């Protein structure tokens, strides 16, 4: 396999593993420990992500690129607002987020890491300011009045650390895959979250969950089938064009050789 294929597979695996892990961690934090402040928690995720990327920048793991601050600011604020409104565990898997991120990335000609580093502070800021208000409207509780036990703090730290990988892998996948692949990946995450939630956290499993998982599995199977057939078709087309290319390449040489012979006979 080529390095590009290994990179794509690595990004997909990292995205799935980290997303499923953080959803399970957050479910345990919110369902079992009573910490219901999802929007505020997401702002902490983004703050830790930015700090981690800043350390990576200082260690020369990637190069920062000056880009249009207004575009990045609007991108960060829009994504921050969308996260606050969605307030879902897999909110980052919307196709709108993919299209917006991919468009901004291409427009500014930056890598996924550079875009995440530049936009994370704005996303964190908008969620940090609005998160407590949104969470209070949803839960009727105040995040600042919550009594933080050591185990809750431990799960919050774990959630923030996993979030660094989630945010990084999400932007990485967007830079390496198509919108359809990104959507299929989101369905796979949902299936795994439901399965692990039932196994580890004993979440109730309804007939609707089972039907949704079956439909998603069939859809992923069909997607893999058509992708494989498309790849084979392209390979066959490439192989069929090789004789024509060779013939075009050798024709001038034959003609040149014949011209030389005819010239020699005339002399």
XYZ file of C-alpha atoms in Angstrom:
267
model
C 0.000 0.000 0.000
C 1.167 3.512 -0.740
C 1.991 6.038 1.924
C -1.105 8.057 0.999
C -3.412 5.058 1.505
C -1.797 4.260 4.846
C -2.216 7.892 5.873
C -5.925 7.865 4.989
C -6.516 4.573 6.805
C -4.629 5.849 9.834
C -6.688 9.055 9.908
C -9.964 7.106 9.588
C -8.998 4.668 12.348
C -7.867 7.491 14.632
C -11.103 9.383 14.020
C -13.335 6.374 14.740
C -11.414 5.213 17.819
C -11.172 8.665 19.401
C -14.785 9.642 18.638
C -16.198 6.439 20.105
C -13.921 6.783 23.142
C -14.939 10.356 23.885
C -18.652 9.625 23.510
C -18.395 6.719 25.956
C -16.331 8.863 28.341
C -18.821 11.735 28.147
C -21.791 9.407 28.580
C -20.230 8.055 31.759
C -19.509 11.605 32.894
C -23.022 12.883 32.195
C -25.213 9.848 32.838
C -23.419 8.215 35.740
C -21.713 11.177 37.424
C -24.352 13.835 36.746
C -22.146 16.358 34.930
C -24.658 17.618 32.354
C -22.805 20.662 31.004
C -21.972 19.468 27.484
C -21.494 22.865 25.826
C -19.145 24.159 28.518
C -17.238 20.880 28.382
C -16.788 21.339 24.624
C -15.257 24.779 25.208
C -12.726 23.160 27.534
C -12.035 20.565 24.858
C -11.150 23.270 22.358
C -9.028 25.196 24.836
C -6.963 22.092 25.605
C -6.732 21.359 21.873
C -5.369 24.830 21.167
C -2.840 24.589 24.026
C -1.690 21.158 22.787
C -1.253 22.445 19.234
C 0.628 25.486 20.560
C 3.080 23.170 22.315
C 3.390 21.101 19.121
C 4.111 24.303 17.194
C 6.847 25.249 19.646
C 8.355 21.794 19.193
C 8.315 22.296 15.393
C 5.851 19.487 14.680
C 4.133 21.774 12.170
C 4.634 25.236 10.726
C 2.241 28.079 11.430
C 1.021 30.015 8.394
C -0.292 33.599 8.528
C -3.812 33.585 7.075
C -6.784 35.934 6.794
C -7.829 36.516 10.395
C -11.367 37.635 9.489
C -12.114 34.415 7.593
C -10.729 32.236 10.368
C -12.609 34.244 13.000
C -15.922 33.832 11.175
C -15.207 30.143 10.631
C -14.444 29.652 14.323
C -17.483 31.590 15.506
C -19.857 29.793 13.117
C -18.591 26.385 14.185
C -18.730 27.392 17.827
C -22.341 28.511 17.478
C -23.266 25.349 15.561
C -21.764 23.165 18.293
C -23.675 25.079 20.921
C -26.933 24.706 19.007
C -26.475 21.058 18.128
C -25.090 20.067 21.535
C -24.765 16.473 20.313
C -21.980 14.009 20.933
C -21.298 13.525 17.232
C -22.194 17.047 16.143
C -18.939 17.346 14.188
C -20.149 14.715 11.722
C -22.592 16.970 9.857
C -22.012 17.390 6.132
C -22.323 21.152 6.575
C -19.291 21.157 8.844
C -17.389 19.097 6.260
C -18.210 21.408 3.374
C -17.437 24.578 5.327
C -14.143 23.265 6.684
C -13.028 21.851 3.341
C -13.912 25.088 1.534
C -12.052 27.268 4.040
C -9.056 24.934 3.960
C -8.789 25.102 0.177
C -9.486 28.823 0.023
C -6.763 29.670 2.532
C -4.411 26.965 1.214
C -3.631 25.626 4.681
C -3.262 22.174 6.196
C -5.816 20.692 8.583
C -3.490 21.264 11.547
C -2.900 24.904 10.624
C -6.639 25.577 10.263
C -7.457 23.867 13.554
C -4.710 25.809 15.342
C -5.956 29.123 13.984
C -9.689 28.528 14.544
C -9.702 26.678 17.878
C -9.312 29.836 20.035
C -12.367 31.471 18.461
C -14.462 28.319 18.791
C -13.376 27.934 22.410
C -14.090 31.600 23.193
C -17.629 31.629 21.781
C -18.485 28.368 23.573
C -16.864 29.490 26.828
C -18.983 32.651 26.823
C -22.267 31.049 25.742
C -21.785 27.539 27.161
C -22.855 28.202 30.771
C -25.991 30.001 29.560
C -26.895 27.260 27.067
C -26.257 24.525 29.635
C -28.346 26.305 32.261
C -31.254 26.568 29.812
C -30.992 22.863 29.027
C -30.242 21.421 32.470
C -31.581 24.093 34.884
C -28.214 23.878 36.668
C -25.252 26.227 37.023
C -21.893 24.855 35.934
C -20.085 27.106 38.422
C -22.220 25.870 41.329
C -21.554 22.214 40.551
C -19.583 20.281 43.188
C -16.578 18.771 41.429
C -15.414 15.492 42.954
C -11.990 13.975 42.137
C -13.537 11.307 39.890
C -15.500 13.950 37.941
C -12.338 16.018 37.494
C -10.513 12.888 36.341
C -13.160 12.150 33.696
C -13.131 15.797 32.561
C -9.341 15.693 32.096
C -9.617 12.372 30.241
C -12.372 13.777 28.030
C -10.271 16.852 27.192
C -7.243 14.720 26.290
C -9.298 12.479 24.005
C -10.861 15.607 22.481
C -7.429 16.716 21.260
C -7.224 13.531 19.168
C -10.866 13.868 18.054
C -10.428 17.435 16.816
C -7.114 16.702 15.114
C -8.333 13.515 13.413
C -11.597 15.178 12.311
C -9.768 17.946 10.467
C -7.279 15.376 9.140
C -10.050 13.183 7.707
C -11.694 16.190 6.049
C -8.428 16.947 4.262
C -8.023 13.384 2.989
C -11.503 12.056 2.143
C -14.637 12.857 0.158
C -17.955 14.051 1.643
C -19.527 10.611 1.117
C -16.684 8.869 2.958
C -17.028 11.382 5.769
C -20.750 10.661 6.081
C -20.203 6.877 6.016
C -17.593 7.315 8.723
C -20.142 9.197 10.825
C -22.653 6.341 10.479
C -19.970 3.833 11.500
C -19.229 5.898 14.608
C -22.918 5.998 15.507
C -23.211 2.207 15.211
C -20.129 1.662 17.347
C -21.298 4.168 19.957
C -24.663 2.393 20.264
C -22.971 -1.015 20.464
C -20.404 0.043 23.070
C -23.033 1.976 25.007
C -25.162 -1.140 25.242
C -22.182 -3.349 26.164
C -20.308 -1.102 28.595
C -22.892 1.342 29.932
C -25.972 -0.919 29.581
C -27.896 1.663 27.573
C -31.359 0.475 26.472
C -31.445 -0.988 22.972
C -34.667 -0.368 21.048
C -35.942 -1.841 17.797
C -35.344 1.572 16.221
C -31.661 1.364 17.179
C -31.365 -2.112 15.681
C -33.106 -1.065 12.454
C -30.886 2.003 12.155
C -27.727 -0.041 12.655
C -28.825 -2.603 10.046
C -29.593 0.142 7.502
C -26.230 1.778 8.204
C -24.378 -1.540 7.803
C -26.124 -2.245 4.493
C -25.318 1.280 3.313
C -21.655 0.950 4.288
C -21.484 -2.429 2.551
C -22.950 -1.008 -0.654
C -20.596 1.974 -0.473
C -17.578 -0.359 -0.142
C -18.851 -2.530 -3.004
C -19.313 0.380 -5.416
C -16.005 1.948 -4.387
C -14.200 -1.349 -5.079
C -15.900 -1.734 -8.459
C -15.073 1.848 -9.386
C -11.419 1.300 -8.476
C -11.271 -1.892 -10.569
C -12.908 -0.137 -13.514
C -10.362 2.669 -13.382
C -7.527 0.137 -13.224
C -8.904 -1.691 -16.282
C -9.185 1.595 -18.155
C -5.598 2.462 -17.257
C -4.372 -0.973 -18.398
C -6.299 -0.768 -21.682
C -4.736 2.584 -22.512
C -1.168 1.315 -22.020
C -0.857 -0.345 -25.513
C -2.077 2.855 -27.156
C 0.433 4.908 -25.231
C 3.236 2.501 -26.129
C 2.199 2.542 -29.791
C 2.216 6.344 -29.836
C 5.615 6.381 -28.189
C 7.173 3.854 -30.585
C 5.640 5.124 -33.835
C 7.992 8.113 -34.277
C 10.997 5.862 -33.687
C 9.899 3.349 -36.363
C 9.111 6.115 -38.805
C 12.453 7.718 -38.164
C 14.240 4.424 -38.765
C 12.376 3.857 -42.029
C 13.151 7.393 -43.170
C 16.828 6.780 -42.573
C 16.754 3.538 -44.602
C 14.911 5.226 -47.499
C 17.372 8.067 -47.486
C 20.247 5.611 -47.512
C 18.826 3.708 -50.484
C 18.387 6.949 -52.448
C 22.000 7.854 -51.841
